[in-house]
Each structure stands twice: as C-alpha cells, then as structure tokens.
Amino acid sequence: MISRVHLAGLAMWLAGCGLETLDEASCPPAGTPLSYSSFGQAFLNTHCQSCHGGLGPDRQGAPAGYDFGTAESARAWKERIYARSAAGNTTMPPGPDDPPEDERQRLAEWLACGAP
Ligand code: HEC
C-alpha cells in the first residue's frame, strides 16, 4: 500500500523535476537582443515547422492549428512552445534531431521577454 509519506515524496519529486513553465521564467532586466526575425523564425522553421507547418500527412501527427509560421502565431502559442521546447523542456521536437541546449536556453529567453 502507498503511504501518505510516499505520496508527499512523489509530489516533491514531481515539483522538482516537472515541467518548467513560461510564467516561472524571467526576461533579463536589460531585455533580450533576440527577436522573431533574428532568432525565433529560424528556430521554429528549423526545429518545428517540418511537422507543425505541414499539411495533411506531412504533419506527422502534429495537431491541427499548432502552426508556428508567423510572429503572431509564435506569440499566441508561446506558453505551449515554452512548455514543450524551452530551457529544460525537451518533449518537442520528438525524435533524435534535438536543438542544442544553448538554443533551448535562447528560446526560453526570447519567449520570457514576450517573443518580440
Ligand atoms: C517530427 C514532427 C514534429 C516536430 C519536428 C515538432 N512537433 Fe510538436 N507535435 C508533434 C506531434 C506528433 C504532436 C502531438 C503529440 C504530442 O503532443 O506530443 C505535437 C504536438 C505539439 C504541441 C501541442 C500539444 C501541447 O503540448 O500544447 C505543441 C505546442 C508542439 N508540438 C510544439 C512543438 C515545437 C515548439 C516544436 C519545435 C521545437 C515541435 N513541436 C516540433 C510533432 C512534431
């Protein structure tokens, strides 16, 4: 039987290792030099749009509507993009072609500053 102590331990473990969310992230006080045109567009096109920007079967299961092909759509989805791909979040893209860690950190900064 699972005791209350075990459940409390599990909850702490989940809190410690769980998803990092956009509202926990902070924009540097001086702001970010990153912009959609200098960073976001290339990141999303390289790592996401092969599935999310496709049509029909090309989407490889990416749900309809989750398309990050414009600055407006990236801003509209920024919480979800952060939760799947920024900082320590690595569930997107699926598969072996992961963006490098420093790119995920830059994505986190750009989103935390409002995806300018
Ligand atoms: C190889 C195809 C593929 C690539 C590349 C890809 N995705 Fe996905 N994405 C999927 C599939 C399949 C799903 C549905 C299953 C799931 O949610 O895990 C999905 C779902 C999502 C969702 C909707 C579910 C949610 O959590 O809100 C978001 C947001 C998302 N992906 C973000 C991204 C981002 C950001 C990138 C690039 C860093 C990316 N994906 C790259 C295939 C892909």
mmCIF file of N, CA and C and ligand atoms in Angstrom:
data_model
loop_
_atom_site.group_PDB
_atom_site.id
_atom_site.type_symbol
_atom_site.label_atom_id
_atom_site.label_comp_id
_atom_site.label_asym_id
_atom_site.label_seq_id
_atom_site.Cartn_x
_atom_site.Cartn_y
_atom_site.Cartn_z
ATOM 1 N N MET A 1 0.834 -1.205 0.000
ATOM 2 C CA MET A 1 0.000 0.000 0.000
ATOM 3 C C MET A 1 0.874 1.263 0.000
ATOM 4 N N ILE A 2 0.436 2.284 -0.694
ATOM 5 C CA ILE A 2 1.219 3.526 -0.771
ATOM 6 C C ILE A 2 0.829 4.436 0.398
ATOM 7 N N SER A 3 1.805 4.830 1.177
ATOM 8 C CA SER A 3 1.506 5.655 2.352
ATOM 9 C C SER A 3 1.456 7.133 1.976
ATOM 10 N N ARG A 4 0.939 7.913 2.909
ATOM 11 C CA ARG A 4 0.928 9.363 2.702
ATOM 12 C C ARG A 4 2.339 9.915 2.540
ATOM 13 N N VAL A 5 3.275 9.350 3.290
ATOM 14 C CA VAL A 5 4.660 9.822 3.191
ATOM 15 C C VAL A 5 5.195 9.601 1.782
ATOM 16 N N HIS A 6 4.888 8.445 1.231
ATOM 17 C CA HIS A 6 5.338 8.184 -0.135
ATOM 18 C C HIS A 6 4.705 9.161 -1.119
ATOM 19 N N LEU A 7 3.430 9.428 -0.923
ATOM 20 C CA LEU A 7 2.751 10.360 -1.838
ATOM 21 C C LEU A 7 3.358 11.755 -1.743
ATOM 22 N N ALA A 8 3.690 12.182 -0.519
ATOM 23 C CA ALA A 8 4.293 13.508 -0.348
ATOM 24 C C ALA A 8 5.648 13.551 -1.058
ATOM 25 N N GLY A 9 6.407 12.472 -0.927
ATOM 26 C CA GLY A 9 7.704 12.399 -1.600
ATOM 27 C C GLY A 9 7.536 12.468 -3.103
ATOM 28 N N LEU A 10 6.551 11.773 -3.615
ATOM 29 C CA LEU A 10 6.290 11.786 -5.049
ATOM 30 C C LEU A 10 5.929 13.195 -5.523
ATOM 31 N N ALA A 11 5.095 13.874 -4.732
ATOM 32 C CA ALA A 11 4.690 15.235 -5.108
ATOM 33 C C ALA A 11 5.909 16.158 -5.156
ATOM 34 N N MET A 12 6.826 16.010 -4.193
ATOM 35 C CA MET A 12 8.024 16.850 -4.184
ATOM 36 C C MET A 12 8.907 16.541 -5.385
ATOM 37 N N TRP A 13 8.991 15.238 -5.704
ATOM 38 C CA TRP A 13 9.816 14.850 -6.846
ATOM 39 C C TRP A 13 9.232 15.447 -8.122
ATOM 40 N N LEU A 14 7.902 15.367 -8.251
ATOM 41 C CA LEU A 14 7.264 15.910 -9.445
ATOM 42 C C LEU A 14 7.484 17.418 -9.537
ATOM 43 N N ALA A 15 7.390 18.109 -8.414
ATOM 44 C CA ALA A 15 7.584 19.561 -8.419
ATOM 45 C C ALA A 15 9.016 19.894 -8.831
ATOM 46 N N GLY A 16 9.968 19.090 -8.351
ATOM 47 C CA GLY A 16 11.377 19.374 -8.637
ATOM 48 C C GLY A 16 11.764 19.061 -10.069
ATOM 49 N N CYS A 17 11.229 17.992 -10.610
ATOM 50 C CA CYS A 17 11.678 17.547 -11.935
ATOM 51 C C CYS A 17 10.685 17.891 -13.022
ATOM 52 N N GLY A 18 9.567 18.493 -12.638
ATOM 53 C CA GLY A 18 8.492 18.653 -13.611
ATOM 54 C C GLY A 18 8.786 19.703 -14.647
ATOM 55 N N LEU A 19 7.790 19.916 -15.409
ATOM 56 C CA LEU A 19 7.804 20.879 -16.483
ATOM 57 C C LEU A 19 8.173 22.272 -15.981
ATOM 58 N N GLU A 20 8.968 22.966 -16.766
ATOM 59 C CA GLU A 20 9.204 24.376 -16.481
ATOM 60 C C GLU A 20 8.227 25.180 -17.328
ATOM 61 N N THR A 21 7.569 26.145 -16.705
ATOM 62 C CA THR A 21 6.553 26.887 -17.452
ATOM 63 C C THR A 21 6.993 28.323 -17.716
ATOM 64 N N LEU A 22 6.351 28.934 -18.697
ATOM 65 C CA LEU A 22 6.715 30.292 -19.091
ATOM 66 C C LEU A 22 6.530 31.282 -17.949
ATOM 67 N N ASP A 23 5.485 31.105 -17.124
ATOM 68 C CA ASP A 23 5.289 32.085 -16.053
ATOM 69 C C ASP A 23 6.337 31.970 -14.945
ATOM 70 N N GLU A 24 7.133 30.892 -14.946
ATOM 71 C CA GLU A 24 8.244 30.789 -13.991
ATOM 72 C C GLU A 24 9.528 31.397 -14.560
ATOM 73 N N ALA A 25 9.531 31.689 -15.834
ATOM 74 C CA ALA A 25 10.741 32.195 -16.488
ATOM 75 C C ALA A 25 10.784 33.708 -16.380
ATOM 76 N N SER A 26 12.003 34.288 -16.395
ATOM 77 C CA SER A 26 12.034 35.749 -16.368
ATOM 78 C C SER A 26 12.909 36.301 -17.474
ATOM 79 N N CYS A 27 12.454 37.420 -17.987
ATOM 80 C CA CYS A 27 13.207 38.145 -19.013
ATOM 81 C C CYS A 27 14.358 38.864 -18.311
ATOM 82 N N PRO A 28 15.574 38.852 -18.868
ATOM 83 C CA PRO A 28 16.671 39.593 -18.233
ATOM 84 C C PRO A 28 16.295 41.070 -18.067
ATOM 85 N N PRO A 29 16.765 41.719 -16.981
ATOM 86 C CA PRO A 29 16.387 43.121 -16.732
ATOM 87 C C PRO A 29 16.690 44.035 -17.915
ATOM 88 N N ALA A 30 17.755 43.752 -18.634
ATOM 89 C CA ALA A 30 18.103 44.605 -19.777
ATOM 90 C C ALA A 30 17.344 44.217 -21.046
ATOM 91 N N GLY A 31 16.450 43.238 -20.921
ATOM 92 C CA GLY A 31 15.723 42.806 -22.114
ATOM 93 C C GLY A 31 16.535 41.793 -22.911
ATOM 94 N N THR A 32 16.060 41.472 -24.085
ATOM 95 C CA THR A 32 16.751 40.485 -24.906
ATOM 96 C C THR A 32 17.101 41.071 -26.271
ATOM 97 N N PRO A 33 18.275 40.711 -26.777
ATOM 98 C CA PRO A 33 18.592 41.122 -28.148
ATOM 99 C C PRO A 33 17.893 40.245 -29.188
ATOM 100 N N LEU A 34 17.274 39.148 -28.726
ATOM 101 C CA LEU A 34 16.671 38.203 -29.661
ATOM 102 C C LEU A 34 15.322 38.718 -30.143
ATOM 103 N N SER A 35 15.050 38.504 -31.422
ATOM 104 C CA SER A 35 13.758 38.904 -31.976
ATOM 105 C C SER A 35 13.238 37.771 -32.846
ATOM 106 N N TYR A 36 11.989 37.925 -33.299
ATOM 107 C CA TYR A 36 11.451 36.917 -34.220
ATOM 108 C C TYR A 36 12.339 36.806 -35.449
ATOM 109 N N SER A 37 12.719 37.941 -36.013
ATOM 110 C CA SER A 37 13.482 37.854 -37.265
ATOM 111 C C SER A 37 14.929 37.433 -37.045
ATOM 112 N N SER A 38 15.520 37.743 -35.881
ATOM 113 C CA SER A 38 16.923 37.346 -35.678
ATOM 114 C C SER A 38 17.048 35.959 -35.073
ATOM 115 N N PHE A 39 15.972 35.443 -34.470
ATOM 116 C CA PHE A 39 16.102 34.154 -33.800
ATOM 117 C C PHE A 39 14.873 33.250 -33.940
ATOM 118 N N GLY A 40 13.703 33.740 -33.514
ATOM 119 C CA GLY A 40 12.523 32.876 -33.396
ATOM 120 C C GLY A 40 12.131 32.204 -34.699
ATOM 121 N N GLN A 41 12.108 32.981 -35.767
ATOM 122 C CA GLN A 41 11.681 32.427 -37.050
ATOM 123 C C GLN A 41 12.580 31.268 -37.481
ATOM 124 N N ALA A 42 13.894 31.468 -37.395
ATOM 125 C CA ALA A 42 14.820 30.412 -37.815
ATOM 126 C C ALA A 42 14.706 29.199 -36.895
ATOM 127 N N PHE A 43 14.581 29.446 -35.595
ATOM 128 C CA PHE A 43 14.464 28.312 -34.658
ATOM 129 C C PHE A 43 13.224 27.488 -34.985
ATOM 130 N N LEU A 44 12.092 28.161 -35.118
ATOM 131 C CA LEU A 44 10.824 27.443 -35.332
ATOM 132 C C LEU A 44 10.812 26.766 -36.704
ATOM 133 N N ASN A 45 11.328 27.446 -37.714
ATOM 134 C CA ASN A 45 11.361 26.826 -39.046
ATOM 135 C C ASN A 45 12.260 25.596 -39.057
ATOM 136 N N THR A 46 13.396 25.691 -38.398
ATOM 137 C CA THR A 46 14.349 24.579 -38.415
ATOM 138 C C THR A 46 13.850 23.390 -37.612
ATOM 139 N N HIS A 47 13.295 23.663 -36.431
ATOM 140 C CA HIS A 47 13.029 22.569 -35.495
ATOM 141 C C HIS A 47 11.563 22.159 -35.380
ATOM 142 N N CYS A 48 10.641 22.965 -35.865
ATOM 143 C CA CYS A 48 9.222 22.676 -35.603
ATOM 144 C C CYS A 48 8.367 22.591 -36.861
ATOM 145 N N GLN A 49 8.613 23.490 -37.787
ATOM 146 C CA GLN A 49 7.664 23.644 -38.886
ATOM 147 C C GLN A 49 7.642 22.472 -39.867
ATOM 148 N N SER A 50 8.637 21.597 -39.832
ATOM 149 C CA SER A 50 8.595 20.429 -40.717
ATOM 150 C C SER A 50 7.337 19.618 -40.441
ATOM 151 N N CYS A 51 6.889 19.572 -39.197
ATOM 152 C CA CYS A 51 5.623 18.897 -38.864
ATOM 153 C C CYS A 51 4.500 19.913 -38.672
ATOM 154 N N HIS A 52 4.773 20.953 -37.871
ATOM 155 C CA HIS A 52 3.690 21.868 -37.493
ATOM 156 C C HIS A 52 3.246 22.777 -38.632
ATOM 157 N N GLY A 53 4.101 22.978 -39.621
ATOM 158 C CA GLY A 53 3.715 23.833 -40.740
ATOM 159 C C GLY A 53 3.222 23.052 -41.942
ATOM 160 N N GLY A 54 3.200 21.740 -41.816
ATOM 161 C CA GLY A 54 2.814 20.913 -42.955
ATOM 162 C C GLY A 54 1.316 20.841 -43.143
ATOM 163 N N LEU A 55 0.937 20.115 -44.189
ATOM 164 C CA LEU A 55 -0.479 19.882 -44.468
ATOM 165 C C LEU A 55 -0.704 18.376 -44.458
ATOM 166 N N GLY A 56 -1.888 17.965 -44.037
ATOM 167 C CA GLY A 56 -2.269 16.557 -44.091
ATOM 168 C C GLY A 56 -1.245 15.651 -43.446
ATOM 169 N N PRO A 57 -0.860 14.588 -44.139
ATOM 170 C CA PRO A 57 0.028 13.584 -43.537
ATOM 171 C C PRO A 57 1.424 14.128 -43.237
ATOM 172 N N ASP A 58 1.827 15.227 -43.906
ATOM 173 C CA ASP A 58 3.138 15.801 -43.630
ATOM 174 C C ASP A 58 3.289 16.265 -42.192
ATOM 175 N N ARG A 59 2.158 16.431 -41.508
ATOM 176 C CA ARG A 59 2.245 16.915 -40.128
ATOM 177 C C ARG A 59 2.731 15.843 -39.162
ATOM 178 N N GLN A 60 2.785 14.613 -39.589
ATOM 179 C CA GLN A 60 3.275 13.519 -38.746
ATOM 180 C C GLN A 60 2.608 13.503 -37.376
ATOM 181 N N GLY A 61 1.331 13.805 -37.356
ATOM 182 C CA GLY A 61 0.578 13.731 -36.103
ATOM 183 C C GLY A 61 0.515 15.028 -35.314
ATOM 184 N N ALA A 62 1.213 16.084 -35.766
ATOM 185 C CA ALA A 62 1.132 17.365 -35.048
ATOM 186 C C ALA A 62 -0.306 17.887 -35.160
ATOM 187 N N PRO A 63 -0.937 18.238 -34.038
ATOM 188 C CA PRO A 63 -2.348 18.590 -34.083
ATOM 189 C C PRO A 63 -2.626 19.819 -34.947
ATOM 190 N N ALA A 64 -3.765 19.809 -35.621
ATOM 191 C CA ALA A 64 -4.171 20.923 -36.478
ATOM 192 C C ALA A 64 -4.211 22.210 -35.666
ATOM 193 N N GLY A 65 -3.795 23.303 -36.285
ATOM 194 C CA GLY A 65 -3.865 24.605 -35.625
ATOM 195 C C GLY A 65 -2.587 24.980 -34.904
ATOM 196 N N TYR A 66 -1.768 24.002 -34.527
ATOM 197 C CA TYR A 66 -0.493 24.293 -33.861
ATOM 198 C C TYR A 66 0.549 24.554 -34.937
ATOM 199 N N ASP A 67 0.487 25.753 -35.488
ATOM 200 C CA ASP A 67 1.364 26.145 -36.575
ATOM 201 C C ASP A 67 2.114 27.395 -36.122
ATOM 202 N N PHE A 68 3.435 27.361 -36.243
ATOM 203 C CA PHE A 68 4.257 28.444 -35.686
ATOM 204 C C PHE A 68 4.985 29.215 -36.779
ATOM 205 N N GLY A 69 4.291 29.441 -37.891
ATOM 206 C CA GLY A 69 4.942 30.023 -39.062
ATOM 207 C C GLY A 69 4.949 31.537 -39.138
ATOM 208 N N THR A 70 4.340 32.224 -38.170
ATOM 209 C CA THR A 70 4.379 33.690 -38.175
ATOM 210 C C THR A 70 4.722 34.181 -36.764
ATOM 211 N N ALA A 71 5.164 35.444 -36.678
ATOM 212 C CA ALA A 71 5.469 36.023 -35.367
ATOM 213 C C ALA A 71 4.222 35.998 -34.480
ATOM 214 N N GLU A 72 3.044 36.282 -35.081
ATOM 215 C CA GLU A 72 1.795 36.322 -34.308
ATOM 216 C C GLU A 72 1.465 34.936 -33.753
ATOM 217 N N SER A 73 1.637 33.905 -34.587
ATOM 218 C CA SER A 73 1.282 32.569 -34.101
ATOM 219 C C SER A 73 2.281 32.112 -33.034
ATOM 220 N N ALA A 74 3.554 32.463 -33.200
ATOM 221 C CA ALA A 74 4.537 32.097 -32.175
ATOM 222 C C ALA A 74 4.170 32.743 -30.840
ATOM 223 N N ARG A 75 3.748 34.014 -30.885
ATOM 224 C CA ARG A 75 3.348 34.702 -29.650
ATOM 225 C C ARG A 75 2.092 34.068 -29.063
ATOM 226 N N ALA A 76 1.149 33.728 -29.933
ATOM 227 C CA ALA A 76 -0.109 33.149 -29.449
ATOM 228 C C ALA A 76 0.131 31.808 -28.756
ATOM 229 N N TRP A 77 1.132 31.049 -29.219
ATOM 230 C CA TRP A 77 1.409 29.718 -28.654
ATOM 231 C C TRP A 77 2.578 29.732 -27.691
ATOM 232 N N LYS A 78 3.012 30.897 -27.222
ATOM 233 C CA LYS A 78 4.286 30.932 -26.507
ATOM 234 C C LYS A 78 4.321 30.079 -25.234
ATOM 235 N N GLU A 79 3.197 30.009 -24.510
ATOM 236 C CA GLU A 79 3.192 29.155 -23.303
ATOM 237 C C GLU A 79 3.453 27.691 -23.665
ATOM 238 N N ARG A 80 2.784 27.234 -24.727
ATOM 239 C CA ARG A 80 2.922 25.814 -25.105
ATOM 240 C C ARG A 80 4.293 25.543 -25.740
ATOM 241 N N ILE A 81 4.797 26.481 -26.523
ATOM 242 C CA ILE A 81 6.127 26.299 -27.116
ATOM 243 C C ILE A 81 7.152 26.204 -25.985
ATOM 244 N N TYR A 82 6.995 27.078 -24.992
ATOM 245 C CA TYR A 82 7.922 27.051 -23.857
ATOM 246 C C TYR A 82 7.860 25.702 -23.148
ATOM 247 N N ALA A 83 6.619 25.264 -22.856
ATOM 248 C CA ALA A 83 6.438 24.043 -22.051
ATOM 249 C C ALA A 83 6.962 22.787 -22.752
ATOM 250 N N ARG A 84 7.011 22.816 -24.069
ATOM 251 C CA ARG A 84 7.472 21.633 -24.796
ATOM 252 C C ARG A 84 8.943 21.705 -25.195
ATOM 253 N N SER A 85 9.476 22.931 -25.351
ATOM 254 C CA SER A 85 10.782 23.015 -26.010
ATOM 255 C C SER A 85 11.823 23.934 -25.390
ATOM 256 N N ALA A 86 11.439 24.813 -24.462
ATOM 257 C CA ALA A 86 12.402 25.804 -23.981
ATOM 258 C C ALA A 86 13.081 25.346 -22.694
ATOM 259 N N ALA A 87 14.268 25.895 -22.449
ATOM 260 C CA ALA A 87 15.056 25.604 -21.255
ATOM 261 C C ALA A 87 15.216 24.099 -21.108
ATOM 262 N N GLY A 88 14.800 23.522 -19.966
ATOM 263 C CA GLY A 88 14.962 22.077 -19.755
ATOM 264 C C GLY A 88 13.841 21.233 -20.327
ATOM 265 N N ASN A 89 12.895 21.843 -21.000
ATOM 266 C CA ASN A 89 11.778 21.087 -21.582
ATOM 267 C C ASN A 89 12.194 20.530 -22.940
ATOM 268 N N THR A 90 12.118 19.217 -23.075
ATOM 269 C CA THR A 90 12.678 18.608 -24.291
ATOM 270 C C THR A 90 11.719 17.630 -24.972
ATOM 271 N N THR A 91 10.398 17.795 -24.753
ATOM 272 C CA THR A 91 9.491 16.834 -25.390
ATOM 273 C C THR A 91 9.190 17.185 -26.848
ATOM 274 N N MET A 92 9.547 18.376 -27.297
ATOM 275 C CA MET A 92 9.457 18.729 -28.721
ATOM 276 C C MET A 92 10.803 19.289 -29.153
ATOM 277 N N PRO A 93 11.251 19.041 -30.378
ATOM 278 C CA PRO A 93 10.657 18.098 -31.305
ATOM 279 C C PRO A 93 10.843 16.663 -30.833
ATOM 280 N N PRO A 94 9.920 15.757 -31.265
ATOM 281 C CA PRO A 94 10.124 14.347 -30.944
ATOM 282 C C PRO A 94 11.264 13.818 -31.816
ATOM 283 N N GLY A 95 11.896 12.782 -31.377
ATOM 284 C CA GLY A 95 12.915 12.176 -32.233
ATOM 285 C C GLY A 95 14.302 12.672 -31.927
ATOM 286 N N PRO A 96 15.263 12.252 -32.718
ATOM 287 C CA PRO A 96 16.672 12.431 -32.369
ATOM 288 C C PRO A 96 17.256 13.812 -32.711
ATOM 289 N N ASP A 97 16.590 14.580 -33.594
ATOM 290 C CA ASP A 97 17.219 15.827 -34.046
ATOM 291 C C ASP A 97 16.919 16.987 -33.107
ATOM 292 N N ASP A 98 17.453 16.889 -31.905
ATOM 293 C CA ASP A 98 17.182 17.899 -30.894
ATOM 294 C C ASP A 98 17.944 19.183 -31.153
ATOM 295 N N PRO A 99 17.310 20.332 -30.864
ATOM 296 C CA PRO A 99 18.113 21.558 -30.871
ATOM 297 C C PRO A 99 19.137 21.481 -29.734
ATOM 298 N N PRO A 100 20.316 22.086 -29.919
ATOM 299 C CA PRO A 100 21.292 22.083 -28.833
ATOM 300 C C PRO A 100 20.766 22.837 -27.616
ATOM 301 N N GLU A 101 21.308 22.463 -26.453
ATOM 302 C CA GLU A 101 20.911 23.046 -25.173
ATOM 303 C C GLU A 101 20.955 24.591 -25.193
ATOM 304 N N ASP A 102 21.997 25.180 -25.772
ATOM 305 C CA ASP A 102 22.070 26.647 -25.749
ATOM 306 C C ASP A 102 20.972 27.280 -26.603
ATOM 307 N N GLU A 103 20.514 26.573 -27.634
ATOM 308 C CA GLU A 103 19.390 27.082 -28.433
ATOM 309 C C GLU A 103 18.102 27.043 -27.608
ATOM 310 N N ARG A 104 17.938 26.004 -26.803
ATOM 311 C CA ARG A 104 16.742 25.925 -25.944
ATOM 312 C C ARG A 104 16.768 27.038 -24.897
ATOM 313 N N GLN A 105 17.970 27.388 -24.418
ATOM 314 C CA GLN A 105 18.074 28.492 -23.456
ATOM 315 C C GLN A 105 17.745 29.825 -24.131
ATOM 316 N N ARG A 106 18.182 29.971 -25.365
ATOM 317 C CA ARG A 106 17.865 31.214 -26.082
ATOM 318 C C ARG A 106 16.366 31.300 -26.376
ATOM 319 N N LEU A 107 15.759 30.143 -26.700
ATOM 320 C CA LEU A 107 14.312 30.120 -26.913
ATOM 321 C C LEU A 107 13.595 30.561 -25.629
ATOM 322 N N ALA A 108 14.071 30.065 -24.483
ATOM 323 C CA ALA A 108 13.462 30.425 -23.198
ATOM 324 C C ALA A 108 13.533 31.932 -22.974
ATOM 325 N N GLU A 109 14.716 32.524 -23.243
ATOM 326 C CA GLU A 109 14.868 33.971 -23.038
ATOM 327 C C GLU A 109 13.947 34.758 -23.972
ATOM 328 N N TRP A 110 13.932 34.362 -25.220
ATOM 329 C CA TRP A 110 13.108 35.082 -26.214
ATOM 330 C C TRP A 110 11.629 35.031 -25.810
ATOM 331 N N LEU A 111 11.141 33.849 -25.421
ATOM 332 C CA LEU A 111 9.729 33.715 -25.036
ATOM 333 C C LEU A 111 9.438 34.469 -23.743
ATOM 334 N N ALA A 112 10.381 34.388 -22.778
ATOM 335 C CA ALA A 112 10.166 35.061 -21.491
ATOM 336 C C ALA A 112 10.074 36.576 -21.667
ATOM 337 N N CYS A 113 10.690 37.098 -22.716
ATOM 338 C CA CYS A 113 10.628 38.531 -22.993
ATOM 339 C C CYS A 113 9.447 38.873 -23.885
ATOM 340 N N GLY A 114 8.555 37.920 -24.112
ATOM 341 C CA GLY A 114 7.343 38.190 -24.874
ATOM 342 C C GLY A 114 7.447 37.886 -26.355
ATOM 343 N N ALA A 115 8.511 37.197 -26.775
ATOM 344 C CA ALA A 115 8.708 36.831 -28.190
ATOM 345 C C ALA A 115 8.651 38.060 -29.102
ATOM 346 N N PRO A 116 9.528 39.057 -28.811
ATOM 347 C CA PRO A 116 9.492 40.309 -29.600
ATOM 348 C C PRO A 116 9.894 40.122 -31.055
HETATM 349 C C1 HEC B 1 8.537 15.205 -36.159
HETATM 350 C C2 HEC B 1 7.322 16.045 -36.085
HETATM 351 C C3 HEC B 1 7.292 17.160 -35.059
HETATM 352 C C4 HEC B 1 8.211 18.179 -34.891
HETATM 353 C C5 HEC B 1 9.502 18.456 -35.664
HETATM 354 C C6 HEC B 1 7.692 19.001 -33.815
HETATM 355 N N1 HEC B 1 6.499 18.506 -33.361
HETATM 356 FE FE1 HEC B 1 5.286 19.320 -31.928
HETATM 357 N N2 HEC B 1 3.960 17.802 -32.163
HETATM 358 C C7 HEC B 1 4.147 16.691 -32.945
HETATM 359 C C8 HEC B 1 3.154 15.665 -32.621
HETATM 360 C C9 HEC B 1 3.059 14.289 -33.223
HETATM 361 C C10 HEC B 1 2.308 16.236 -31.617
HETATM 362 C C11 HEC B 1 1.122 15.582 -30.884
HETATM 363 C C12 HEC B 1 1.621 14.698 -29.755
HETATM 364 C C13 HEC B 1 2.152 15.448 -28.562
HETATM 365 O O1 HEC B 1 1.564 16.469 -28.131
HETATM 366 O O2 HEC B 1 3.205 15.038 -28.028
HETATM 367 C C14 HEC B 1 2.827 17.585 -31.386
HETATM 368 C C15 HEC B 1 2.256 18.487 -30.511
HETATM 369 C C16 HEC B 1 2.790 19.727 -30.204
HETATM 370 C C17 HEC B 1 2.098 20.736 -29.434
HETATM 371 C C18 HEC B 1 0.657 20.664 -28.966
HETATM 372 C C19 HEC B 1 0.468 19.985 -27.665
HETATM 373 C C20 HEC B 1 0.811 20.884 -26.491
HETATM 374 O O3 HEC B 1 1.674 20.475 -25.686
HETATM 375 O O4 HEC B 1 0.293 22.014 -26.380
HETATM 376 C C21 HEC B 1 2.972 21.785 -29.295
HETATM 377 C C22 HEC B 1 2.732 23.097 -28.575
HETATM 378 C C23 HEC B 1 4.180 21.436 -30.000
HETATM 379 N N3 HEC B 1 4.033 20.177 -30.552
HETATM 380 C C24 HEC B 1 5.307 22.227 -30.080
HETATM 381 C C25 HEC B 1 6.408 21.943 -30.894
HETATM 382 C C26 HEC B 1 7.570 22.813 -31.004
HETATM 383 C C27 HEC B 1 7.732 24.129 -30.273
HETATM 384 C C28 HEC B 1 8.425 22.208 -31.887
HETATM 385 C C29 HEC B 1 9.799 22.684 -32.301
HETATM 386 C C30 HEC B 1 10.729 22.986 -31.251
HETATM 387 C C31 HEC B 1 7.783 20.978 -32.347
HETATM 388 N N4 HEC B 1 6.592 20.844 -31.702
HETATM 389 C C32 HEC B 1 8.336 20.113 -33.306
HETATM 390 C C33 HEC B 1 5.132 16.521 -33.911
HETATM 391 C C34 HEC B 1 6.224 17.371 -34.081
#
